[in-house]
Coordinates of C-alpha atoms in Angstrom, one line a residue:
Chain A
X989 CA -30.5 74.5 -20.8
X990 CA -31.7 75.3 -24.1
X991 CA -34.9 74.2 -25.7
X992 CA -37.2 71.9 -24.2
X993 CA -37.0 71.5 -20.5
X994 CA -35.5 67.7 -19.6
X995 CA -38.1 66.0 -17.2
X996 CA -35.7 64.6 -14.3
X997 CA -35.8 60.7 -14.6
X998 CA -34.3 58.5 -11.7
X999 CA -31.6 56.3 -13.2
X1000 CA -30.1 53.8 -11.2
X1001 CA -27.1 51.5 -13.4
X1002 CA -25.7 48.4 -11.9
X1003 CA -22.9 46.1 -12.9
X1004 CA -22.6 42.8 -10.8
X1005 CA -19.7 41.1 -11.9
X1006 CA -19.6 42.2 -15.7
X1007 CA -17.0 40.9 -17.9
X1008 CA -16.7 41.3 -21.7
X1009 CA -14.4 38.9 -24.2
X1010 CA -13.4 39.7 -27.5
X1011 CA -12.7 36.0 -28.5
X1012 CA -9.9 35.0 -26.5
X1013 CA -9.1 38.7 -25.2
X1014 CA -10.6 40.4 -22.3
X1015 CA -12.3 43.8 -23.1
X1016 CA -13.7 44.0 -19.3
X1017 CA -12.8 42.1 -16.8
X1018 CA -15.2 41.1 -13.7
X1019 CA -16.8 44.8 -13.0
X1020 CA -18.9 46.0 -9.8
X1021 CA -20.4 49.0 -9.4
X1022 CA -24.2 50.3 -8.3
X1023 CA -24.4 54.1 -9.6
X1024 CA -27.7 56.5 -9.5
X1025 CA -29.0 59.7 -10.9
X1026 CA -28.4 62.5 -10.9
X1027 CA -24.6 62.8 -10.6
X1028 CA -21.4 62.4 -12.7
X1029 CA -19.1 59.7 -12.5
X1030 CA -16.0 59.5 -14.4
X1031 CA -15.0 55.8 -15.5
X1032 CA -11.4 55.7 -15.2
X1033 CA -8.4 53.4 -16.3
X1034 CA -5.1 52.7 -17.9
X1035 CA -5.5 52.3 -22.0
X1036 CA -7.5 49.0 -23.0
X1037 CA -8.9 48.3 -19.4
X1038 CA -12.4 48.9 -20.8
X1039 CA -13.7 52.1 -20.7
X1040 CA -15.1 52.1 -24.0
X1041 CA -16.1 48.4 -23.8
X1042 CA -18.1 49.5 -20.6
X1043 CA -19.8 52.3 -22.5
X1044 CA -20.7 50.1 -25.3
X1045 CA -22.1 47.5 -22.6
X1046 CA -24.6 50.1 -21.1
X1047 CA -25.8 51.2 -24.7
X1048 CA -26.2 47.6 -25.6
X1049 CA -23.9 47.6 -28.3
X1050 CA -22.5 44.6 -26.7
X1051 CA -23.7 42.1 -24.4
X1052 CA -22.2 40.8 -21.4
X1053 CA -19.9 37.4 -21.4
X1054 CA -20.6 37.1 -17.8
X1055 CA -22.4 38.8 -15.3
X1056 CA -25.4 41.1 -15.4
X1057 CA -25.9 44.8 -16.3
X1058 CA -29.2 46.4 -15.7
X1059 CA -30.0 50.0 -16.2
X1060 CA -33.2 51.3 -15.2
X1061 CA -35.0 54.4 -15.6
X1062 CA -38.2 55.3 -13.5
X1063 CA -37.6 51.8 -11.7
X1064 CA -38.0 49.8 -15.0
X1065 CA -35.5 47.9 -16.6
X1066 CA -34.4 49.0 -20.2
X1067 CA -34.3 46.6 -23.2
X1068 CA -32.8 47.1 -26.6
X1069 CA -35.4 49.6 -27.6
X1070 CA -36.1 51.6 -24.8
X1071 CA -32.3 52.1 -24.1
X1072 CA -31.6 53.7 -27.2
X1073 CA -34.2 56.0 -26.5
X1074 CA -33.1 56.8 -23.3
X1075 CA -29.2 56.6 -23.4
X1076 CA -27.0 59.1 -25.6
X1077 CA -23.1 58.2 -26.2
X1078 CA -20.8 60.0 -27.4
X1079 CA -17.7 58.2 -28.7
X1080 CA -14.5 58.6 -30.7
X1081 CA -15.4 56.0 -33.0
X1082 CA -18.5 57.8 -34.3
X1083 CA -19.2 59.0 -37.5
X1084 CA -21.4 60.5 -39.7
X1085 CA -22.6 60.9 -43.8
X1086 CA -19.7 63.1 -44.9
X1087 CA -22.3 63.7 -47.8
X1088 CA -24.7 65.5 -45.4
X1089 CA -24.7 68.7 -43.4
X1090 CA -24.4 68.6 -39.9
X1091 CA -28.2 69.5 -39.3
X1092 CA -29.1 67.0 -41.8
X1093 CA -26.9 64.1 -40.1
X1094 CA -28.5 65.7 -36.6
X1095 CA -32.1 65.4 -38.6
X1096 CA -31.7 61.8 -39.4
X1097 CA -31.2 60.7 -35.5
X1098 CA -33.6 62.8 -34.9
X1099 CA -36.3 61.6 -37.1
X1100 CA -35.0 57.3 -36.5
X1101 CA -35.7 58.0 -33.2
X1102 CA -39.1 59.5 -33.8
X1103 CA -38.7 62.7 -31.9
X1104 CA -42.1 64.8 -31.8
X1105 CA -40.0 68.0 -33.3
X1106 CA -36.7 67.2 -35.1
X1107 CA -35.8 70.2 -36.5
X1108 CA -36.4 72.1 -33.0
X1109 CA -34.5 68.9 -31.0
X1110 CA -31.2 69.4 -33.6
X1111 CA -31.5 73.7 -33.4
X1112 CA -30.9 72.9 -29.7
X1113 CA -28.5 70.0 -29.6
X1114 CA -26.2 72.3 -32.9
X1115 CA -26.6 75.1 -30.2
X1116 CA -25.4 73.6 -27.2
X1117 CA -22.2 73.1 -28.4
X1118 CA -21.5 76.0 -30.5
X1119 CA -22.2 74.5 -34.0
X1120 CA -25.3 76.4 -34.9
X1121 CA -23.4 78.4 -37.4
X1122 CA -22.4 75.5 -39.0
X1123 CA -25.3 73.4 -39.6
X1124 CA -25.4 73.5 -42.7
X1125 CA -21.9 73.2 -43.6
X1126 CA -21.1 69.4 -45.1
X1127 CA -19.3 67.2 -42.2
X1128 CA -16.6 66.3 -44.9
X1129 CA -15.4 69.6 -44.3
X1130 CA -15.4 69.6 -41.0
X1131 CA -12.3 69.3 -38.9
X1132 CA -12.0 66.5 -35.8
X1133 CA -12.7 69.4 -33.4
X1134 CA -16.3 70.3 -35.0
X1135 CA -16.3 66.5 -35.7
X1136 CA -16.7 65.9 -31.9
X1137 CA -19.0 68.5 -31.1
X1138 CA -21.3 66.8 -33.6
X1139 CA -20.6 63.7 -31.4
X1140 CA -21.8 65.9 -28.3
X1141 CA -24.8 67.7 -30.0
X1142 CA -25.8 63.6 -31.3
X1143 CA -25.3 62.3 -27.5
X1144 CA -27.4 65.1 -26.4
X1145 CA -29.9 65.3 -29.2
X1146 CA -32.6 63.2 -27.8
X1147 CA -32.2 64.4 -24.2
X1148 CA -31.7 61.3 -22.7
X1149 CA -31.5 59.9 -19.1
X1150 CA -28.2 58.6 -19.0
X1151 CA -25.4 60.1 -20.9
X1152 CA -22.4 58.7 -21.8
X1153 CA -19.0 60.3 -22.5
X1154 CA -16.2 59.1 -24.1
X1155 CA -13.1 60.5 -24.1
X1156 CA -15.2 64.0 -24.6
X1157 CA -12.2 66.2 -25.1
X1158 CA -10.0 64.3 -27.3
X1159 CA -9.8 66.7 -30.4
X1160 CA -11.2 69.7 -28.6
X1161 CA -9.3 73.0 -27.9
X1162 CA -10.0 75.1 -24.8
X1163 CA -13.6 76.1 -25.9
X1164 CA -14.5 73.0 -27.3
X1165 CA -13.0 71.5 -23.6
X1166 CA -15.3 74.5 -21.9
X1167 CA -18.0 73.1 -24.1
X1168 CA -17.7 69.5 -23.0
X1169 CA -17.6 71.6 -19.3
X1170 CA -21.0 72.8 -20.1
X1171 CA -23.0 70.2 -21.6
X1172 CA -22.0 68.0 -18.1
X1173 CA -22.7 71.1 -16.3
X1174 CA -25.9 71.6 -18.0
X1175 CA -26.7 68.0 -17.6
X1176 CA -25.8 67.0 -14.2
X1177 CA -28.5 67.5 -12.2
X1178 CA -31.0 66.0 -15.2
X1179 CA -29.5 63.0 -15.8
X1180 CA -27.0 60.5 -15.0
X1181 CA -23.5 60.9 -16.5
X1182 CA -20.7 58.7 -17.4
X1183 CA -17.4 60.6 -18.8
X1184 CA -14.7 57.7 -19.6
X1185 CA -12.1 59.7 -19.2
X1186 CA -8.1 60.0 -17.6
X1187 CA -7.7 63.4 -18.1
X1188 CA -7.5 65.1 -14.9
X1189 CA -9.6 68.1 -15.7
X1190 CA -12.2 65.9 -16.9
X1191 CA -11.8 64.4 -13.8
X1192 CA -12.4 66.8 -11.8
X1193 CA -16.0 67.4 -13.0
X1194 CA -16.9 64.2 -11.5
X1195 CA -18.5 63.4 -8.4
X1196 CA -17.9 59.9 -8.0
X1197 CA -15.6 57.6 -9.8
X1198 CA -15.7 53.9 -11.5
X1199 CA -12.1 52.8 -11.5
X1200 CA -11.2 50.0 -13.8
X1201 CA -8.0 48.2 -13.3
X1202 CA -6.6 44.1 -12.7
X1203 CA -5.8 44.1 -16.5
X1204 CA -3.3 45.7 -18.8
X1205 CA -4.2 46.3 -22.4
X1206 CA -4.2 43.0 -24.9
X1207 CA -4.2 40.4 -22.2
X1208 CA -6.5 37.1 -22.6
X1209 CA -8.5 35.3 -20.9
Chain B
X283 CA -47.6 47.1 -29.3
X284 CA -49.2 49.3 -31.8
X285 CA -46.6 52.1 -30.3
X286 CA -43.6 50.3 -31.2
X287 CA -44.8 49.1 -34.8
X288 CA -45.3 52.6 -35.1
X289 CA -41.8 53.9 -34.0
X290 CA -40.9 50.7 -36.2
X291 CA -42.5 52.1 -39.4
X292 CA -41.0 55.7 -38.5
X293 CA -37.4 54.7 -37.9
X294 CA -37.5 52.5 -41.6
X295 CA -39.3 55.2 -43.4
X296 CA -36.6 58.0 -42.2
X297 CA -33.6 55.1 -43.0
X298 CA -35.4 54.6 -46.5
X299 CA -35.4 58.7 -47.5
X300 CA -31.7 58.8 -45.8
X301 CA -30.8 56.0 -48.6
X302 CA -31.8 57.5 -51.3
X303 CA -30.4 61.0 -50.4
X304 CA -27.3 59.8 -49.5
X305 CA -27.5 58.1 -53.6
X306 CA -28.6 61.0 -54.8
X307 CA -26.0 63.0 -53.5
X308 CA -22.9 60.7 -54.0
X309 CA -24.4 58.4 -57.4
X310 CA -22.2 55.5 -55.5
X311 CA -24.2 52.6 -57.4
X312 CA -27.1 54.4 -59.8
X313 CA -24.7 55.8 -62.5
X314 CA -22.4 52.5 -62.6
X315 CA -25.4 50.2 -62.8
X316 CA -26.5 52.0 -65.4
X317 CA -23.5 52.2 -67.2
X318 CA -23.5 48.4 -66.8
X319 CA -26.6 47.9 -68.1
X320 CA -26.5 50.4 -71.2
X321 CA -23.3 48.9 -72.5
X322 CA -24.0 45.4 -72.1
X323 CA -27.0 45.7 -74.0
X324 CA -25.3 47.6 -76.5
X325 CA -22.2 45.7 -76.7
X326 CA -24.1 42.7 -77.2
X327 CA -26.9 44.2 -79.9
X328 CA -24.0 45.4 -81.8
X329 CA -22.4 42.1 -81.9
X330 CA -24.7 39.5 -81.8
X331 CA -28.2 41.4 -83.3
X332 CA -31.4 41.1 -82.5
X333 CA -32.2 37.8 -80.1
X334 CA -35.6 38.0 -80.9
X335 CA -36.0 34.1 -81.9
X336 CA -33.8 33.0 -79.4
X337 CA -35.7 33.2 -75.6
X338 CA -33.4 30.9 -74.2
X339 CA -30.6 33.4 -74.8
X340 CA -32.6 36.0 -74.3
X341 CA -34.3 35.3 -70.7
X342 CA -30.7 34.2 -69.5
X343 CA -29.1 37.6 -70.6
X344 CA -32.0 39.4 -69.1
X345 CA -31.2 38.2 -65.3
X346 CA -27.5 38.4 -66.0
X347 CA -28.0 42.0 -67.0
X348 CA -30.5 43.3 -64.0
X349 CA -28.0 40.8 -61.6
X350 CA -24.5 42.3 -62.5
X351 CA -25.9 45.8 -63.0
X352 CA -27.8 45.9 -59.4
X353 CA -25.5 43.5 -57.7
X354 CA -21.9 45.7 -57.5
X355 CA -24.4 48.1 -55.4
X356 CA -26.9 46.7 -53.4
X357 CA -24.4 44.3 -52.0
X358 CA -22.4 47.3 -50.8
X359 CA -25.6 48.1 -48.6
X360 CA -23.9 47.6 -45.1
X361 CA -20.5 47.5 -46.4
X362 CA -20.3 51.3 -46.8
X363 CA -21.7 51.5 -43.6
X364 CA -19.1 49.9 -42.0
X365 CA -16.0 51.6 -44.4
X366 CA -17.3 54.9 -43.4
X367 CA -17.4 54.0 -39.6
X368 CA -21.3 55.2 -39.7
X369 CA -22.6 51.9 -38.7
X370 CA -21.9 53.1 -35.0
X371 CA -24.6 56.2 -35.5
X372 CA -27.2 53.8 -37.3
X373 CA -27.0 51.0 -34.5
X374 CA -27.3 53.8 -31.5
X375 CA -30.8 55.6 -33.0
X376 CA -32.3 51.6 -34.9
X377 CA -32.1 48.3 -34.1
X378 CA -30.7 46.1 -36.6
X379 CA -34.0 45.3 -38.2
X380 CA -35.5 48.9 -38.9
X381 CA -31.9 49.5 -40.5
X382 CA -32.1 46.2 -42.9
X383 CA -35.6 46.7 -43.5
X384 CA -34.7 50.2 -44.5
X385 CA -31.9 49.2 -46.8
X386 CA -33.8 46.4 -48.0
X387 CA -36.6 49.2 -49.1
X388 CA -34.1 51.2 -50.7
X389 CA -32.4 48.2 -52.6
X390 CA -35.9 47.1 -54.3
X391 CA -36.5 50.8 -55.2
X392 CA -33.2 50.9 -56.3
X393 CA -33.7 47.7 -58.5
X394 CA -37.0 49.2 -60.1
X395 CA -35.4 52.0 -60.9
X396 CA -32.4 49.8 -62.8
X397 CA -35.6 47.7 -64.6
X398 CA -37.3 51.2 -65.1
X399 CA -34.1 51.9 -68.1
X400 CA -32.7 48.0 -68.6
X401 CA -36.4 46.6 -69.8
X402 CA -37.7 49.2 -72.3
X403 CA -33.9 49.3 -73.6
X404 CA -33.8 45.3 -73.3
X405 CA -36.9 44.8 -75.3
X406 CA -35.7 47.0 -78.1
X407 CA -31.9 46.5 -78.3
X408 CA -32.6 42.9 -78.3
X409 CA -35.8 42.5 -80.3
X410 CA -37.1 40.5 -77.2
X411 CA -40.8 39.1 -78.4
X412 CA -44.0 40.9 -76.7
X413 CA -44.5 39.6 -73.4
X414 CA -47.4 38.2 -71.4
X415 CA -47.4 41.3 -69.8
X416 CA -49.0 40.0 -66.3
X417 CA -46.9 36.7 -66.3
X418 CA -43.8 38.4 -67.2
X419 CA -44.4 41.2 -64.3
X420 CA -45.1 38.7 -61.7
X421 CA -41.5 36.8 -62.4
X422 CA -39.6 40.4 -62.3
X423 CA -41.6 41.5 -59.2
X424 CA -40.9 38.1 -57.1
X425 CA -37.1 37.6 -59.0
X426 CA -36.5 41.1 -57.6
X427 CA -37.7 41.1 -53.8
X428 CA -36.1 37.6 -54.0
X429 CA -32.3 39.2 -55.1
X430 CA -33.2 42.3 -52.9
X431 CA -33.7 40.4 -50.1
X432 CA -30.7 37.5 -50.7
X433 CA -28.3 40.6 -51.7
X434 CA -29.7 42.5 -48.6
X435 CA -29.0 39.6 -46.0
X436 CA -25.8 38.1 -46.9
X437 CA -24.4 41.8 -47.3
X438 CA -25.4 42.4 -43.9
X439 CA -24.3 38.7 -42.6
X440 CA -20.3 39.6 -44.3
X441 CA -20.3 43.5 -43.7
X442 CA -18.0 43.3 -40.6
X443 CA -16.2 40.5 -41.5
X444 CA -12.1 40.2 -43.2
X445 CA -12.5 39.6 -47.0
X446 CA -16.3 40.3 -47.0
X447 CA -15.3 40.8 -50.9
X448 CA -14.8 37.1 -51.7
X449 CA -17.3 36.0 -49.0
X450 CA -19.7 38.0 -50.5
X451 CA -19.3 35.8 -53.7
X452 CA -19.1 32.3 -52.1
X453 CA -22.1 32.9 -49.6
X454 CA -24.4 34.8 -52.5
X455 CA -23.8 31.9 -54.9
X456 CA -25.7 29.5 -53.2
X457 CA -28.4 31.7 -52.1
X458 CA -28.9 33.1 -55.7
X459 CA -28.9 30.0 -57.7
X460 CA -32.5 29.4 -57.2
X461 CA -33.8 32.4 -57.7
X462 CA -32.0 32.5 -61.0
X463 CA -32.9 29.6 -62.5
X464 CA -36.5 29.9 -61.4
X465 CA -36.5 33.7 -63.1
X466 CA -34.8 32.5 -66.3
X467 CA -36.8 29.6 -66.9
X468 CA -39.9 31.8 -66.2
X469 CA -39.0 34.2 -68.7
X470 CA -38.3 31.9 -71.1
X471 CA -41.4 29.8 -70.6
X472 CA -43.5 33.1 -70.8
X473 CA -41.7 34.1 -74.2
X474 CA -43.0 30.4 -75.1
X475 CA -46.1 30.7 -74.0
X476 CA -45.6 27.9 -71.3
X477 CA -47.2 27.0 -68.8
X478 CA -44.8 28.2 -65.9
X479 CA -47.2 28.0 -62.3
X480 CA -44.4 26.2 -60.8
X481 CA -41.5 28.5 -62.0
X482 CA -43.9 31.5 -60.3
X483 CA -44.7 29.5 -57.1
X484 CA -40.9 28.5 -56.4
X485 CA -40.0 32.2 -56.7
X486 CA -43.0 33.4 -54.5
X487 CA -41.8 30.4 -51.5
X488 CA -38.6 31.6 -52.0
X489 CA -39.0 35.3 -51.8
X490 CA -41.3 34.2 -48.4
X491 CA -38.7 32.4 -47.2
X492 CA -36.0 34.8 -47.5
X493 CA -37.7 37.7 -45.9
X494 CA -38.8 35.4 -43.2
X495 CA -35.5 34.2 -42.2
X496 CA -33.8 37.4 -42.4
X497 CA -36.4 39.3 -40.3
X498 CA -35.5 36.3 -37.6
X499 CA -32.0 36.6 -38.1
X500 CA -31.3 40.6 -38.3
X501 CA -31.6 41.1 -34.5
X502 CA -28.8 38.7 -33.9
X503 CA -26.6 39.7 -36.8
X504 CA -24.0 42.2 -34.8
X505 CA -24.4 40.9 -31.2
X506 CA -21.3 41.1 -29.8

């Protein structure tokens, strides 16, 4: 692990009957699962069963239609606040300021979430997934490969207790994959890990798995 | 408590400097605003003179001027957040209020730097009488947080929504009106040397108003 050492914070997640609707379309459908730190579980299933819906539900992007989702770190229950503190996601759908560099768009996150030392926190996160050489190259230039490094180095850049992964090594060739290898490598036995994820090799860095399935993709409630 | 108003305070402050960066860098609304407002007050000096003895005219082409000039860009606020798909990254490090309370920072320094150029240039293209000096500042203080704050809530109200262009019109009309016509007939009144309390205290309810309701509405703006 580069940088600061991460202090090893018990996370337990649990989803008791979670189920997301986009108006009249399901996005998750009545979920179950009790997971717990540290470990990584990947959060599998056929395209539009809910992987990303799922990952947006833990982050709080999204609320529940039914059911309840509670996340706790240190055996208290995160709010709005406090879970964007201590959850990182990275996602396809991410972006960042063309206009800026990739330190500066790092810098920003850094300095929202009110990190102690921002320019130390983004020298590690750049450096964790090879984009220290870059960092002050604008992100319009980049291409989608060094596009989702950034995601990873953003995910990571706060070092949080639960990290989640989605799709990690769309984009990426082999050493961006050996990256994304790394970082849930590095993080494993720190935090607790989601990677939504059905390719095999991503798979296989799992040690558990959330299986979502009992819907195909656009169907309604 | 103290803690979180401080992480608060932190997370608009950092949103505020990324604004204006991000302005600097690209120019998206300071250079067309300005443009606006140069030509407009040109176009009409050329045609129509000096407006000197006319303060109905002139108070009413004052607010249209610092309206249209700021409006094209501080209604774009959230909108370009959401074009550029960087509303995700915002929303993961802030909640919704430290990033409208941010913007809404960064659209009234972006409206005093619009009056900074439109006033001076106002007052001489159109031969616009001396002012009260302390009335008139108290109308364009409250007649700005007031259009900051409508432009700042409705564009985040219609910023992830189909044909936020039109909506943007229809919803900002009724929410603009007032302020308006409470900043015109201030201006004018000063110009006249009229009593305008009421004109001031309508403007200062309203500019309370709006900052009240959007600070109870901005949490509950993207819930999905």
């Amino acid at each position: 692990m580069t940088g600061a050492a991460v202090g090893v914070r018990p996370v337990m997640l649990e989803a008791k009957g979670v189920t997301h609707l986009y108006g009249r379309r399901i996005g998750l459908q009545s979920i179950d699962f009790r997971v717990e730190s540290p470990g990584v579980y990947a959060v599998t299933g056929p395209n539009g069963s809910g992987k990303s819906t799922l990952l947006r539900t833990i982050v709080g992007l999204l609320r529940p239609t039914s059911g309840t989702l509670s996340v706790q770190v240190d055996g208290r229950p995160l709010d709005g606040d406090s879970r964007r503190a201590r959850i990182g996601l990275a996602s396809p759908e991410l972006s960042f300021y063309e206009e800026f560099s990739a330190a500066e768009n790092l810098r920003f996150a850094a300095e929202v979430r009110g990190l102690p030392d921002p320019k130390a926190a983004v020298h590690d996160a750049l450096a964790e997934v090879g984009l220290s050489e870059r960092a002050q190259d604008m992100v319009s230039g980049f291409s989608s490969g060094m596009k989702q490094r950034l995601r990873l180095a953003f995910a990571v850049l706060h070092r949080p207790a639960l990290l989640l992964l989605d799709e990690p090594g769309s984009h990426l060739d082999d050493a961006g994959r050996s990256i994304v290898r790394s970082v849930v490598e590095r993080w494993r036995g720190n935090a607790l890990v989601l990677v939504a994820t059905n390719d095999p090799e991503e798979m296989k860095l799992a040690t558990g798995r959330i299986e979502l399935r009992g819907r195909r993709l656009g169907d309604t409630a | 408590m103290l803690q979180a108003g401080s992480n608060s305070a932190v997370a608009v402050w950092a949103i505020l400097r990324k604004e204006c960066r991000s302005e600097w860098r690209t120019r998206y609304g300071l250079n067309a605003a300005l443009l606006f407002a140069v030509t407009a007050l040109t176009a009409v000096s050329f045609s129509a003179g000096r407006l000197g003895d006319r303060q109905d005219l002139l108070a009413s082409f004052f607010w249209i001027v610092l309206l249209f000039a700021t409006l094209s860009s501080i209604s774009h606020a959230f909108v370009r957040e959401v074009e550029g798909h960087t509303l995700l990254m915002l929303r993961l490090v802030a909640s919704p209020t430290q990033i409208a309370l941010g913007k809404l920072l960064f659209n009234l320094l972006f409206l005093g730097v619009i009056e900074l150029v439109t006033v001076p240039l106002f007052m001489v293209l159109m031969g616009a009488p001396a002012p009260h000096w302390g009335t008139f500042l108290t109308i364009l203080l409250l007649g700005t947080l007031s259009l900051a704050a409508s432009s700042t809530l409705v564009s985040a109200m219609i910023a992830q929504t189909r044909g936020r262009g039109a909506l943007f019109a229809g919803v900002s009309l009724p929410v603009l009106l007032p302020v308006l016509a409470a900043a015109v007939g201030g201006t004018r009144g000063q110009w006249q040397s009229h009593d305008v309390t009421g004109e001031i205290k309508l403007l200062a309810a309203y500019a309370v108003a709006l900052l009240a309701v959007s600070l109870l509405l901005y949490d509950h703006l993207w819930e999905e």
